[in-house]
JSON list of C-alpha atoms in Angstrom, two decimals:
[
{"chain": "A", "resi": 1, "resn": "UNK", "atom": "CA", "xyz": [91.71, 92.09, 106.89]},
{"chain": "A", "resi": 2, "resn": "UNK", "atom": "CA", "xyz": [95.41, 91.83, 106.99]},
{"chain": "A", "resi": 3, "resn": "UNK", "atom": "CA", "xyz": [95.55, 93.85, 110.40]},
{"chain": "A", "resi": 4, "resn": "UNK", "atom": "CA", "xyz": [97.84, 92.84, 113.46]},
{"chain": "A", "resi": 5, "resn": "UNK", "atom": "CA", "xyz": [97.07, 95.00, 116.42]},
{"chain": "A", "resi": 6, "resn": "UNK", "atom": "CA", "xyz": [99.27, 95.78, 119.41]},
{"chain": "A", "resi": 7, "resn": "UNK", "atom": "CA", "xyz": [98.60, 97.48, 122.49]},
{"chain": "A", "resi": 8, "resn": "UNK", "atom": "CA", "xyz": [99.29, 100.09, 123.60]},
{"chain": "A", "resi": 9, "resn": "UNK", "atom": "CA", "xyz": [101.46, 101.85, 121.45]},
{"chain": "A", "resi": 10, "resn": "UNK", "atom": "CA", "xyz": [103.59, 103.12, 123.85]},
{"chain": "A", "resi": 11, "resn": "UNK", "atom": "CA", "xyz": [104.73, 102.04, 127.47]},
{"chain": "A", "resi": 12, "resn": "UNK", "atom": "CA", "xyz": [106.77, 103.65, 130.13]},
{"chain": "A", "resi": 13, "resn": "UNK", "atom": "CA", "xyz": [107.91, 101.23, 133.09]},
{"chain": "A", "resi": 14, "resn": "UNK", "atom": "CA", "xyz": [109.65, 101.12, 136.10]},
{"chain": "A", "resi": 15, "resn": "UNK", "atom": "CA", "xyz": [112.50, 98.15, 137.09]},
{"chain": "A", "resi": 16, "resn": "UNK", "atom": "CA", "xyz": [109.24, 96.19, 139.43]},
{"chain": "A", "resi": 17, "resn": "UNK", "atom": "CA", "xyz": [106.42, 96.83, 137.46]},
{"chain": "A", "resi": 18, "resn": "UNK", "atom": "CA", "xyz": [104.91, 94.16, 135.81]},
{"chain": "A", "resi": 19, "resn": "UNK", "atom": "CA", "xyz": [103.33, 95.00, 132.56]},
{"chain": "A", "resi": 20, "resn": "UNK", "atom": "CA", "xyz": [101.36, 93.31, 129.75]},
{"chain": "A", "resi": 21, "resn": "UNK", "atom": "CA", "xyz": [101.62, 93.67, 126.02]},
{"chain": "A", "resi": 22, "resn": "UNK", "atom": "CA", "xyz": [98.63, 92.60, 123.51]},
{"chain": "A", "resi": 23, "resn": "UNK", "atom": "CA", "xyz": [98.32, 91.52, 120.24]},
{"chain": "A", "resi": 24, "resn": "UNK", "atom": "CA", "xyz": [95.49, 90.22, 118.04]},
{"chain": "A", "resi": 25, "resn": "UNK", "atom": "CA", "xyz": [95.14, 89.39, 114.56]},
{"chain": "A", "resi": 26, "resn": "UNK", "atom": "CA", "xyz": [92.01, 87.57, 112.94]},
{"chain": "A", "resi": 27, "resn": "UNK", "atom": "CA", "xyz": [93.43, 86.32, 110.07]},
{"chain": "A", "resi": 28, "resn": "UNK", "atom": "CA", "xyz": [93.42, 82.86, 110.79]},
{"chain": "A", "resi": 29, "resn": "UNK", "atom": "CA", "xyz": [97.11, 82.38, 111.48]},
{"chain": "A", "resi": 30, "resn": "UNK", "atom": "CA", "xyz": [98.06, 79.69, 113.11]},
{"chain": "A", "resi": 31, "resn": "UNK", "atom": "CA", "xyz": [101.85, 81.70, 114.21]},
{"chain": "A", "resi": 32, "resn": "UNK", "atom": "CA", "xyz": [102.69, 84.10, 116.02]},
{"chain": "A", "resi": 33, "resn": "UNK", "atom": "CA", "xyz": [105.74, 85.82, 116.94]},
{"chain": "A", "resi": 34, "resn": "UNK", "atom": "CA", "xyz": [107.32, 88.62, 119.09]},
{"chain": "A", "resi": 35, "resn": "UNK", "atom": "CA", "xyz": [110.06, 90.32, 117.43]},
{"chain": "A", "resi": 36, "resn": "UNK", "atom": "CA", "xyz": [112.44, 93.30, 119.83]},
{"chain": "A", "resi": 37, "resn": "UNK", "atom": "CA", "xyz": [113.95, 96.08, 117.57]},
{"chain": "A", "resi": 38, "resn": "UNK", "atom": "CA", "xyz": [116.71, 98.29, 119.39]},
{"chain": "A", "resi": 39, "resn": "UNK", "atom": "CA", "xyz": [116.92, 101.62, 117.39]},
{"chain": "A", "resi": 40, "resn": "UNK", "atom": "CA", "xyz": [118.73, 101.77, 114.23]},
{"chain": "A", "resi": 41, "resn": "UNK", "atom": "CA", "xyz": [118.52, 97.82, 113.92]},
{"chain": "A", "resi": 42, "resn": "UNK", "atom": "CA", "xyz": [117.06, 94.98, 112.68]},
{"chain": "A", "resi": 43, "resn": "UNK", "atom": "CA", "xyz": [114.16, 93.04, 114.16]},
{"chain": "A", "resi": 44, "resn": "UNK", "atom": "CA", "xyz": [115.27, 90.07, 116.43]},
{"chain": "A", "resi": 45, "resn": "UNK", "atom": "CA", "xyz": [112.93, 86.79, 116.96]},
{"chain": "A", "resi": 46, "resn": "UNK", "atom": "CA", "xyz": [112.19, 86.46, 120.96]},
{"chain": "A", "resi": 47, "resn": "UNK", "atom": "CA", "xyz": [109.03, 83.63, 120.42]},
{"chain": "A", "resi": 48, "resn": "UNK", "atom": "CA", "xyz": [107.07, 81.90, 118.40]},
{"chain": "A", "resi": 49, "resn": "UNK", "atom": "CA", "xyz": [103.72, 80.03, 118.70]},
{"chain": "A", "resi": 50, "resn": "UNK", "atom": "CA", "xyz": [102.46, 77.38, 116.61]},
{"chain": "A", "resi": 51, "resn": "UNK", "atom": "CA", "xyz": [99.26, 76.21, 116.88]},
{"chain": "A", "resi": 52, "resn": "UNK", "atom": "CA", "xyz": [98.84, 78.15, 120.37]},
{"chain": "A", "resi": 53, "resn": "UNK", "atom": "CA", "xyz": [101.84, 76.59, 121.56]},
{"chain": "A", "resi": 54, "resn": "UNK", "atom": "CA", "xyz": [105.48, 77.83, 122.75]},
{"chain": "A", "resi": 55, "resn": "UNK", "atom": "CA", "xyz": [107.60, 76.52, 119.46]},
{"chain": "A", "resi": 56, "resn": "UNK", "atom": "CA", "xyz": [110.83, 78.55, 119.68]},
{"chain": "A", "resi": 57, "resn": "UNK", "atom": "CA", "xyz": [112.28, 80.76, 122.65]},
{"chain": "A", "resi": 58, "resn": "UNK", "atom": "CA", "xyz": [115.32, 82.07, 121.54]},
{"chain": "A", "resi": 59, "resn": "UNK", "atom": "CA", "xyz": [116.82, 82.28, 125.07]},
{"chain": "A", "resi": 60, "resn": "UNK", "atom": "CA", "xyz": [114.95, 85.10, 126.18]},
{"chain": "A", "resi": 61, "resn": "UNK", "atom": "CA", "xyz": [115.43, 86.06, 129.59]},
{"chain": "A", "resi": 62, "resn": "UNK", "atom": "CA", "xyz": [112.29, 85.09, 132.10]},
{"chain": "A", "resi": 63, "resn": "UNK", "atom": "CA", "xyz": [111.21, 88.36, 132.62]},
{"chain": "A", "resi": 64, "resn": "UNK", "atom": "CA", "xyz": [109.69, 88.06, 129.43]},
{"chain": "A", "resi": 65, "resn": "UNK", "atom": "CA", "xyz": [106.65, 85.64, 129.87]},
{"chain": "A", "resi": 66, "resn": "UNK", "atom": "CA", "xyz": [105.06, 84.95, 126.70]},
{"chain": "A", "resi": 67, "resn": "UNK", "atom": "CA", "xyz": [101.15, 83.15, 127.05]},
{"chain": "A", "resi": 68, "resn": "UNK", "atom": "CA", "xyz": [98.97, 82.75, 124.24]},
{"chain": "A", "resi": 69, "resn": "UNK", "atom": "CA", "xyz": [95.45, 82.24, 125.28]},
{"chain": "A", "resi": 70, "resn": "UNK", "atom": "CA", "xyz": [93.91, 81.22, 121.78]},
{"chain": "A", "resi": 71, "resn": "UNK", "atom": "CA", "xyz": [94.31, 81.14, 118.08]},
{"chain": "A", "resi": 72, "resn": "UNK", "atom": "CA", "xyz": [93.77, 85.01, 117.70]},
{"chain": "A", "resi": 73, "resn": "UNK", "atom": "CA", "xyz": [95.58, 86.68, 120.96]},
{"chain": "A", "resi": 74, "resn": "UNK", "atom": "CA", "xyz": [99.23, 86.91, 121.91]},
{"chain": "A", "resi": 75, "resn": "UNK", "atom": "CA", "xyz": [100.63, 88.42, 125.12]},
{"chain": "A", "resi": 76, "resn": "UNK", "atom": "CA", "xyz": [104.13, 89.16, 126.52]},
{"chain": "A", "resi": 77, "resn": "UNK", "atom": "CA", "xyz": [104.23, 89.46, 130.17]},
{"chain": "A", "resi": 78, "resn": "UNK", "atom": "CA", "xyz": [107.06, 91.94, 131.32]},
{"chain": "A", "resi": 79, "resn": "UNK", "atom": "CA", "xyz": [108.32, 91.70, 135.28]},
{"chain": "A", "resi": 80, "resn": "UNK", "atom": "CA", "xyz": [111.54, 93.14, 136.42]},
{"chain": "A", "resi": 81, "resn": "UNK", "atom": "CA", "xyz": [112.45, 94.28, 133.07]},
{"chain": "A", "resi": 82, "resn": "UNK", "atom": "CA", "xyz": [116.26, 96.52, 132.93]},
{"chain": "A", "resi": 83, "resn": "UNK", "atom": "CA", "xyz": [116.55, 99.92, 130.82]},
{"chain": "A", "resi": 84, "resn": "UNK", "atom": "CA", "xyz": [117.98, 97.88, 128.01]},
{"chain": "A", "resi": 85, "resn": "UNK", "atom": "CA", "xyz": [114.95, 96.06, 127.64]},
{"chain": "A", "resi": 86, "resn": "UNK", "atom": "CA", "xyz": [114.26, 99.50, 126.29]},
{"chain": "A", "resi": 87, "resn": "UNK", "atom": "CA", "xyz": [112.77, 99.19, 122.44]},
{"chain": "A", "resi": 88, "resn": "UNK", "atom": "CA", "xyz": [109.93, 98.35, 119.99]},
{"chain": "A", "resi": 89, "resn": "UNK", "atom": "CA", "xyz": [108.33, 95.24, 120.48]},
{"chain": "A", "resi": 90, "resn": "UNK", "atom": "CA", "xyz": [106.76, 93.81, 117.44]},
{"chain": "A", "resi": 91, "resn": "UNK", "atom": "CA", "xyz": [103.85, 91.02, 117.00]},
{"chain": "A", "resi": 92, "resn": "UNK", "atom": "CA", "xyz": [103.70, 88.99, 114.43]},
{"chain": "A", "resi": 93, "resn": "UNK", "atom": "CA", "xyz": [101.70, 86.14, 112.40]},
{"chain": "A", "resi": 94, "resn": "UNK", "atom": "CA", "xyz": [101.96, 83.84, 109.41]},
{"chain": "A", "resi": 95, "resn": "UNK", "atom": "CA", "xyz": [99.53, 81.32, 108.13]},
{"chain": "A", "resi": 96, "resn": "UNK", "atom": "CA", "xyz": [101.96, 78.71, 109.80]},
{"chain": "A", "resi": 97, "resn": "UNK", "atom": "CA", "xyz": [105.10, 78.49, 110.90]},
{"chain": "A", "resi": 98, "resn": "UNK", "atom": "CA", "xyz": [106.79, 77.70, 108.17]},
{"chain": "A", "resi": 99, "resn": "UNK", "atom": "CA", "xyz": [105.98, 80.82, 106.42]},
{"chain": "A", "resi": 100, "resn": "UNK", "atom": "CA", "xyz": [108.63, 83.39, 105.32]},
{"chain": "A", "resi": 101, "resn": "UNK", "atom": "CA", "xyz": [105.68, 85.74, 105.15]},
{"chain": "A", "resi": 102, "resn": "UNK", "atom": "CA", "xyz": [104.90, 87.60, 108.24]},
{"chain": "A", "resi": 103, "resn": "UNK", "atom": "CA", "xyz": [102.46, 90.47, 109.21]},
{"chain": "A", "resi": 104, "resn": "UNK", "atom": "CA", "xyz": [103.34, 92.75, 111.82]},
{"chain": "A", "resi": 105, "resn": "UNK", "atom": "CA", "xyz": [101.60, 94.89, 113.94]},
{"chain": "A", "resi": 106, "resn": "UNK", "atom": "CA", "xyz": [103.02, 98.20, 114.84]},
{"chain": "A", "resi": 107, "resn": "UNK", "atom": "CA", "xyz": [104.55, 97.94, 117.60]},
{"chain": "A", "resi": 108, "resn": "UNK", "atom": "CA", "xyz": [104.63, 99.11, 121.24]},
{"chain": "A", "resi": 109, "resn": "UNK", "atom": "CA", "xyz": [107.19, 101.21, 122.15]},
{"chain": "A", "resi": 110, "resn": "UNK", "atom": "CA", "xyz": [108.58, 100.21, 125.74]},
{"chain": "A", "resi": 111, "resn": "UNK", "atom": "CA", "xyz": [110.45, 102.75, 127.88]},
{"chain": "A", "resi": 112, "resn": "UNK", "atom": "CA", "xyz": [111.84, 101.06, 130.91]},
{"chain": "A", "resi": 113, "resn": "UNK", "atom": "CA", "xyz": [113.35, 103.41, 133.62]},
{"chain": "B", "resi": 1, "resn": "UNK", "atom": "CA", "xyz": [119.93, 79.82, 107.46]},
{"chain": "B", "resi": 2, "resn": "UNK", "atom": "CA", "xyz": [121.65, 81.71, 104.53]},
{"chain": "B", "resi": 3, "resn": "UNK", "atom": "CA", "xyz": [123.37, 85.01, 105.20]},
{"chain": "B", "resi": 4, "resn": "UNK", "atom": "CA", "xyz": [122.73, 87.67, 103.16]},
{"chain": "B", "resi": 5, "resn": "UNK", "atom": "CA", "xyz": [124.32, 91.06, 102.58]},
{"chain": "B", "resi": 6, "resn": "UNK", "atom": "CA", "xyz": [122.89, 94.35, 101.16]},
{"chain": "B", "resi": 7, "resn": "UNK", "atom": "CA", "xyz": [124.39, 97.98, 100.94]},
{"chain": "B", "resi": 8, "resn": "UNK", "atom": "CA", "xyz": [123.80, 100.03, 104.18]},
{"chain": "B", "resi": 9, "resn": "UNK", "atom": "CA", "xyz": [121.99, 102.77, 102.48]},
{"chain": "B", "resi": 10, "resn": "UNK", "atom": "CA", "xyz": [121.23, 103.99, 99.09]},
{"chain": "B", "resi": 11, "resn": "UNK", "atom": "CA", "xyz": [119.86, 107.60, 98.20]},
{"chain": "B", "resi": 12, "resn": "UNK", "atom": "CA", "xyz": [117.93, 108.30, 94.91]},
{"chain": "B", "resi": 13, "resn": "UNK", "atom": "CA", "xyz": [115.46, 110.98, 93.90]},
{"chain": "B", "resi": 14, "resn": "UNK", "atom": "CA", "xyz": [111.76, 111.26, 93.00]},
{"chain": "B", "resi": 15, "resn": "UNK", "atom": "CA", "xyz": [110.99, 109.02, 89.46]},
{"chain": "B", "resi": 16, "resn": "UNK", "atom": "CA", "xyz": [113.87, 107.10, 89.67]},
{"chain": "B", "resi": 17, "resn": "UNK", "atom": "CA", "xyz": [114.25, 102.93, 89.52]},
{"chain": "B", "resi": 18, "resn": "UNK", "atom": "CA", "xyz": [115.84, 101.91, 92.38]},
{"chain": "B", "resi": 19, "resn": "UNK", "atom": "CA", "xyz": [117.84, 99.09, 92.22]},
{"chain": "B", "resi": 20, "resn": "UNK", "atom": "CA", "xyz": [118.87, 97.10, 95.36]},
{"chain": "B", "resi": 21, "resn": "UNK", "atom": "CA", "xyz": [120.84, 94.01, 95.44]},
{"chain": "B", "resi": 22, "resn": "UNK", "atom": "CA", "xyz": [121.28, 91.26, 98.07]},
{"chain": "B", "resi": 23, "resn": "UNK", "atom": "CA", "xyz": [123.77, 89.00, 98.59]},
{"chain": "B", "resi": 24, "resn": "UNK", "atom": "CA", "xyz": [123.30, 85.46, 99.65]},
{"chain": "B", "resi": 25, "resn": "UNK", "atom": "CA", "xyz": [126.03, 82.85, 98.65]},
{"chain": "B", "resi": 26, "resn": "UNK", "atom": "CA", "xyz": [125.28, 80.36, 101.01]},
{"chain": "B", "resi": 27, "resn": "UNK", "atom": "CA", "xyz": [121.20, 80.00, 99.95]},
{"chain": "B", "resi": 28, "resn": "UNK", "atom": "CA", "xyz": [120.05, 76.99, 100.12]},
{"chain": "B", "resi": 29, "resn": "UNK", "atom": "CA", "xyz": [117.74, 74.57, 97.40]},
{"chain": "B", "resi": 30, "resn": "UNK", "atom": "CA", "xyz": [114.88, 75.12, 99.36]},
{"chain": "B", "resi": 31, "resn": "UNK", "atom": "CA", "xyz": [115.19, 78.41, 100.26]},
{"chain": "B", "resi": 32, "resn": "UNK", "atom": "CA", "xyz": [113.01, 81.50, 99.40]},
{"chain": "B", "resi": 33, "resn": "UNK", "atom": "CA", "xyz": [113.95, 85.07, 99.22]},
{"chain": "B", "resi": 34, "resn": "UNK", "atom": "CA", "xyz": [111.90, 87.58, 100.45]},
{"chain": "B", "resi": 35, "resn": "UNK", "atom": "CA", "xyz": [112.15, 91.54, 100.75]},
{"chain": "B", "resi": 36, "resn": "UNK", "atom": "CA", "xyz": [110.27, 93.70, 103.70]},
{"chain": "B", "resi": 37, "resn": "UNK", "atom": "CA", "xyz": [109.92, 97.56, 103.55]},
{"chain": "B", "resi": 38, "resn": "UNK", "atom": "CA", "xyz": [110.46, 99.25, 107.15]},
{"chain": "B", "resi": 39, "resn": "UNK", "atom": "CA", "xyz": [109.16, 102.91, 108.23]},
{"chain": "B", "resi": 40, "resn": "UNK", "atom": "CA", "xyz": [110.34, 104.07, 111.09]},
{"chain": "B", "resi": 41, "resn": "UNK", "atom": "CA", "xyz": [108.76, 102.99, 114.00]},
{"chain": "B", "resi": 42, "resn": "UNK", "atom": "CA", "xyz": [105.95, 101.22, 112.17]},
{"chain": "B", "resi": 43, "resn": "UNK", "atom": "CA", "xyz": [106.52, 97.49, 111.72]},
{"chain": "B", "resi": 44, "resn": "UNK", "atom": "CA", "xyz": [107.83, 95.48, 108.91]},
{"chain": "B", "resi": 45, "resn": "UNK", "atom": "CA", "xyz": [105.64, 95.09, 105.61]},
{"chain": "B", "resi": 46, "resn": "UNK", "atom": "CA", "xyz": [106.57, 92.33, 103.24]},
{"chain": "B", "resi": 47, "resn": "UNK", "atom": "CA", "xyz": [106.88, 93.61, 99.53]},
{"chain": "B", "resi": 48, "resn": "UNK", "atom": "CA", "xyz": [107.80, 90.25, 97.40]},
{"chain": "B", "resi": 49, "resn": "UNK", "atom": "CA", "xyz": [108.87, 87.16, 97.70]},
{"chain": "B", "resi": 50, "resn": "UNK", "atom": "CA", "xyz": [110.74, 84.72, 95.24]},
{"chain": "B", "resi": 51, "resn": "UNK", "atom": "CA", "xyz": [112.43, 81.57, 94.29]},
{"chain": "B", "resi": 52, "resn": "UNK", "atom": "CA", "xyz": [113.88, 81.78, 90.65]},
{"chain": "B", "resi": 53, "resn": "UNK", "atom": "CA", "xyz": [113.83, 84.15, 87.70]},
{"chain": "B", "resi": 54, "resn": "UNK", "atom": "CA", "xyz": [111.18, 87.18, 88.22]},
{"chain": "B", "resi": 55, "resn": "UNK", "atom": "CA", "xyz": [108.85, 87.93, 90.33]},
{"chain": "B", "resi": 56, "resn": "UNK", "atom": "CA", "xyz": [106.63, 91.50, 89.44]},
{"chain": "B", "resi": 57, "resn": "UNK", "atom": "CA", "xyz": [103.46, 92.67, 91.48]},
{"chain": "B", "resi": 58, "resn": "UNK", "atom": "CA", "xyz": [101.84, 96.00, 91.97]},
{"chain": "B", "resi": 59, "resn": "UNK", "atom": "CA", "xyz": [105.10, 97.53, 94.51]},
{"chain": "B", "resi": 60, "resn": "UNK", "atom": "CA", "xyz": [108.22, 95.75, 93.05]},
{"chain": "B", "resi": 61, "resn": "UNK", "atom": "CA", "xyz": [110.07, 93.46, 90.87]},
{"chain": "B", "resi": 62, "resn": "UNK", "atom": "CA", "xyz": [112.41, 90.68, 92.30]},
{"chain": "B", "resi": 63, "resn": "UNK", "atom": "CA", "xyz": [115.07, 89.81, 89.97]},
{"chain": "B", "resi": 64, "resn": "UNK", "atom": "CA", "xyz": [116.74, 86.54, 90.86]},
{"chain": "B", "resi": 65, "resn": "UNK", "atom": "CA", "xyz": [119.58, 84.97, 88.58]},
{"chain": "B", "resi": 66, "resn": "UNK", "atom": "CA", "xyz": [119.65, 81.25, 88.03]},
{"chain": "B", "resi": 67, "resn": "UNK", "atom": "CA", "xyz": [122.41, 80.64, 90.56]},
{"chain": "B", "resi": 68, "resn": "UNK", "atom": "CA", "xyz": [120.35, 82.17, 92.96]},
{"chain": "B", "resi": 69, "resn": "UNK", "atom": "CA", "xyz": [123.84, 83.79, 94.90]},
{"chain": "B", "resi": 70, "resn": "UNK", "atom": "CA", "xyz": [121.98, 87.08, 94.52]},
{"chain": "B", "resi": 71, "resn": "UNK", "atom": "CA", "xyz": [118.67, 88.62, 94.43]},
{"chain": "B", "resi": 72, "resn": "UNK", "atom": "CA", "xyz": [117.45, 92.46, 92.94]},
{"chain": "B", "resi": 73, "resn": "UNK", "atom": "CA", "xyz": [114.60, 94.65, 94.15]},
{"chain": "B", "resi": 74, "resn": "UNK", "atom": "CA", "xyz": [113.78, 96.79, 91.93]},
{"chain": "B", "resi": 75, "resn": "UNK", "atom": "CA", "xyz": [111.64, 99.82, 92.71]},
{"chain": "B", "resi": 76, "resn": "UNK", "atom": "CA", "xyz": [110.19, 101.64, 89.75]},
{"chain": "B", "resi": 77, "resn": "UNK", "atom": "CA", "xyz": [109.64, 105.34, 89.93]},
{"chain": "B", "resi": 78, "resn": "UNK", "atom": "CA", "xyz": [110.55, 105.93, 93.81]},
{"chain": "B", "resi": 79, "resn": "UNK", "atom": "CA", "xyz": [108.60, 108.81, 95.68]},
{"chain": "B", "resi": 80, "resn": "UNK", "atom": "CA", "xyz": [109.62, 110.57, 98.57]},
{"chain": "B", "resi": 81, "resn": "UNK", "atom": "CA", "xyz": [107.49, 107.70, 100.38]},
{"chain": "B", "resi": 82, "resn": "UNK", "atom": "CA", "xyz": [109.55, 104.90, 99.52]},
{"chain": "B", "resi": 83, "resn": "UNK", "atom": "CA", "xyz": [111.83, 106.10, 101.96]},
{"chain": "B", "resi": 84, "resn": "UNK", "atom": "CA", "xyz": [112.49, 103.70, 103.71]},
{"chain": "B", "resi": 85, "resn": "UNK", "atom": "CA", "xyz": [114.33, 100.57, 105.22]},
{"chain": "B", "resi": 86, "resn": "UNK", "atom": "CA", "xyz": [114.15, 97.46, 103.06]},
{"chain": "B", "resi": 87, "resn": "UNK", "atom": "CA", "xyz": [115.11, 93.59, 104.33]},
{"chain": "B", "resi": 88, "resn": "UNK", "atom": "CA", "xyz": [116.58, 90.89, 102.47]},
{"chain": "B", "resi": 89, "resn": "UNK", "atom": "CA", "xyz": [115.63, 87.30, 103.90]},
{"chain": "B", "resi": 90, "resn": "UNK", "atom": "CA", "xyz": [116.36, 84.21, 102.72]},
{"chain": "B", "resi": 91, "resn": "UNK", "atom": "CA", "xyz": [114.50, 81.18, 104.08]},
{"chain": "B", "resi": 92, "resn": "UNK", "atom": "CA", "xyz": [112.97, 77.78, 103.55]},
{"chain": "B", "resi": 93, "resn": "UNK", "atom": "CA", "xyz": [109.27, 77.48, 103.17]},
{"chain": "B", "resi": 94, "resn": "UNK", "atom": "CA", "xyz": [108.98, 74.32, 105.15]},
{"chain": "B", "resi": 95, "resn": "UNK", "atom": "CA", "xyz": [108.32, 73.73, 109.16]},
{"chain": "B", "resi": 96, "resn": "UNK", "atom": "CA", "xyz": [110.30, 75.41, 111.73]},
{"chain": "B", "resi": 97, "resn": "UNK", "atom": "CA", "xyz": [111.43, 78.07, 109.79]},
{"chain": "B", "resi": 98, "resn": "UNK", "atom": "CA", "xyz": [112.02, 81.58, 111.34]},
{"chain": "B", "resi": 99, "resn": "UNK", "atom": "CA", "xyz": [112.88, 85.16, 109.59]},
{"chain": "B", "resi": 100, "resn": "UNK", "atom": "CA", "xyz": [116.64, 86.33, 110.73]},
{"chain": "B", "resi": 101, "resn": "UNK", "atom": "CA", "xyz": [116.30, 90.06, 109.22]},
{"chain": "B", "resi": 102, "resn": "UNK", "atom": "CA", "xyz": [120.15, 91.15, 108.03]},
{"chain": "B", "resi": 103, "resn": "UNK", "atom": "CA", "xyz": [121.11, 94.92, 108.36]},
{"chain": "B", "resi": 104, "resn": "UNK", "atom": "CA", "xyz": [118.88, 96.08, 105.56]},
{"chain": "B", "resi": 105, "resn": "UNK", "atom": "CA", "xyz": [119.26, 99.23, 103.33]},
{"chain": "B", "resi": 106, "resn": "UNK", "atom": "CA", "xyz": [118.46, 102.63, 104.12]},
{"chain": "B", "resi": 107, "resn": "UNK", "atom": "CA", "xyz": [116.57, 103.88, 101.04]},
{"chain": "B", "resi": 108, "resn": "UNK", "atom": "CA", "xyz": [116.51, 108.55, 100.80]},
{"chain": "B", "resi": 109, "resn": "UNK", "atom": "CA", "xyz": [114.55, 109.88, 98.29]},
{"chain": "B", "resi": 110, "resn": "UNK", "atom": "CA", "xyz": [114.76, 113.66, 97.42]},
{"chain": "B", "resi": 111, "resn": "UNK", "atom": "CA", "xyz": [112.78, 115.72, 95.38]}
]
């Protein structure tokens, strides 16, 4: 099972909702990522986990909490988010960290109004 | 991490070998290079990954030349499928490493 799997697909928003995003993967990984893609461009890293524990935050704004409650589950906790935080948001995971090979999930398209 | 550079699209037809080359000048002795395939809105799917010489599985070939400046994915046979997006990366395997995707390549195939 190479399967990473976000939910929901799809998520519509207002400016003070706070919304959660899932992802799971029982491959054993021991990283996982979140990934934003704008349209027409390429993936950008937000976070990674190692080993269940924050590793990189590549100055990501604080309305995006990221938590990772075990081995298998990754969330991304959205509060307050603007329109341009409009995009797909893409989960990740890689036997470890140092891995150049990653398998994504597909995605949850966010719509923030 | 290296930079790399690939053409912004391509366009081929059905049966056709695609050939797409990426750029990476600045790669590093311990870096890898790996290629990911993009449909639209559907996440990235690594294809192949390489360090030296050539690298063949059931999708692609990875063509690498011993100065390692440059890297070719080579698609045999395209389908309308293979449309697509495909990433460049270049990378070391060890700790702390983290994929920076470049602009990638628009792949069309016609009939």
């Amino acid at each position: 099972d190479t399967e990473v799997t976000q939910t929901p697909k799809h998520l519509v928003m207002g400016m003070t909702n706070k919304k959660s995003l899932k992802c799971e993967q029982h491959m054993g990984h021991r990283a996982m990522y979140w990934y934003k893609q704008k349209a027409k461009k390429p993936p950008e890293l937000m976070f990674v986990y190692s080993y269940e524990k924050l590793s990189i935050n590549e100055s990501v704004p604080s309305r995006f909490s990221p938590e990772c409650p075990n081995s298998s589950l990754l969330n991304l906790h959205l509060h307050a988010l603007q329109p341009e935080d409009s995009a797909l948001y893409l989960c990740a995971s890689s036997q470890n960290q140092g891995s150049n090979i990653q398998y994504f999930g597909a995605g949850t398209r966010l719509s923030v109004l | 991490l290296a930079k790399t550079t690939q053409p912004i699209s391509m366009d081929s037809y059905e049966g056709q070998e695609v050939n797409i080359t990426c750029s990476h000048n600045n790669i590093a002795t311990n870096d890898y290079i790996t290629w990911y395939q993009q449909f639209p809105s559907q996440g990235p799917r690594f294809i192949i990954q390489g360090y030296k010489t050539k690298v063949t599985n059931e999708v692609a070939s990875l063509f690498i030349p011993a100065d390692r400046k440059s890297s070719t994915l080579s698609l045999p046979r395209v389908s309308l499928s293979d449309t697509a997006v495909y990433y460049c990366l270049v990378g070391g395997s060890g700790g702390g490493n983290k994929l920076t995707f470049g602009t990638g390549t628009q792949l069309k195939v016609e009939l």
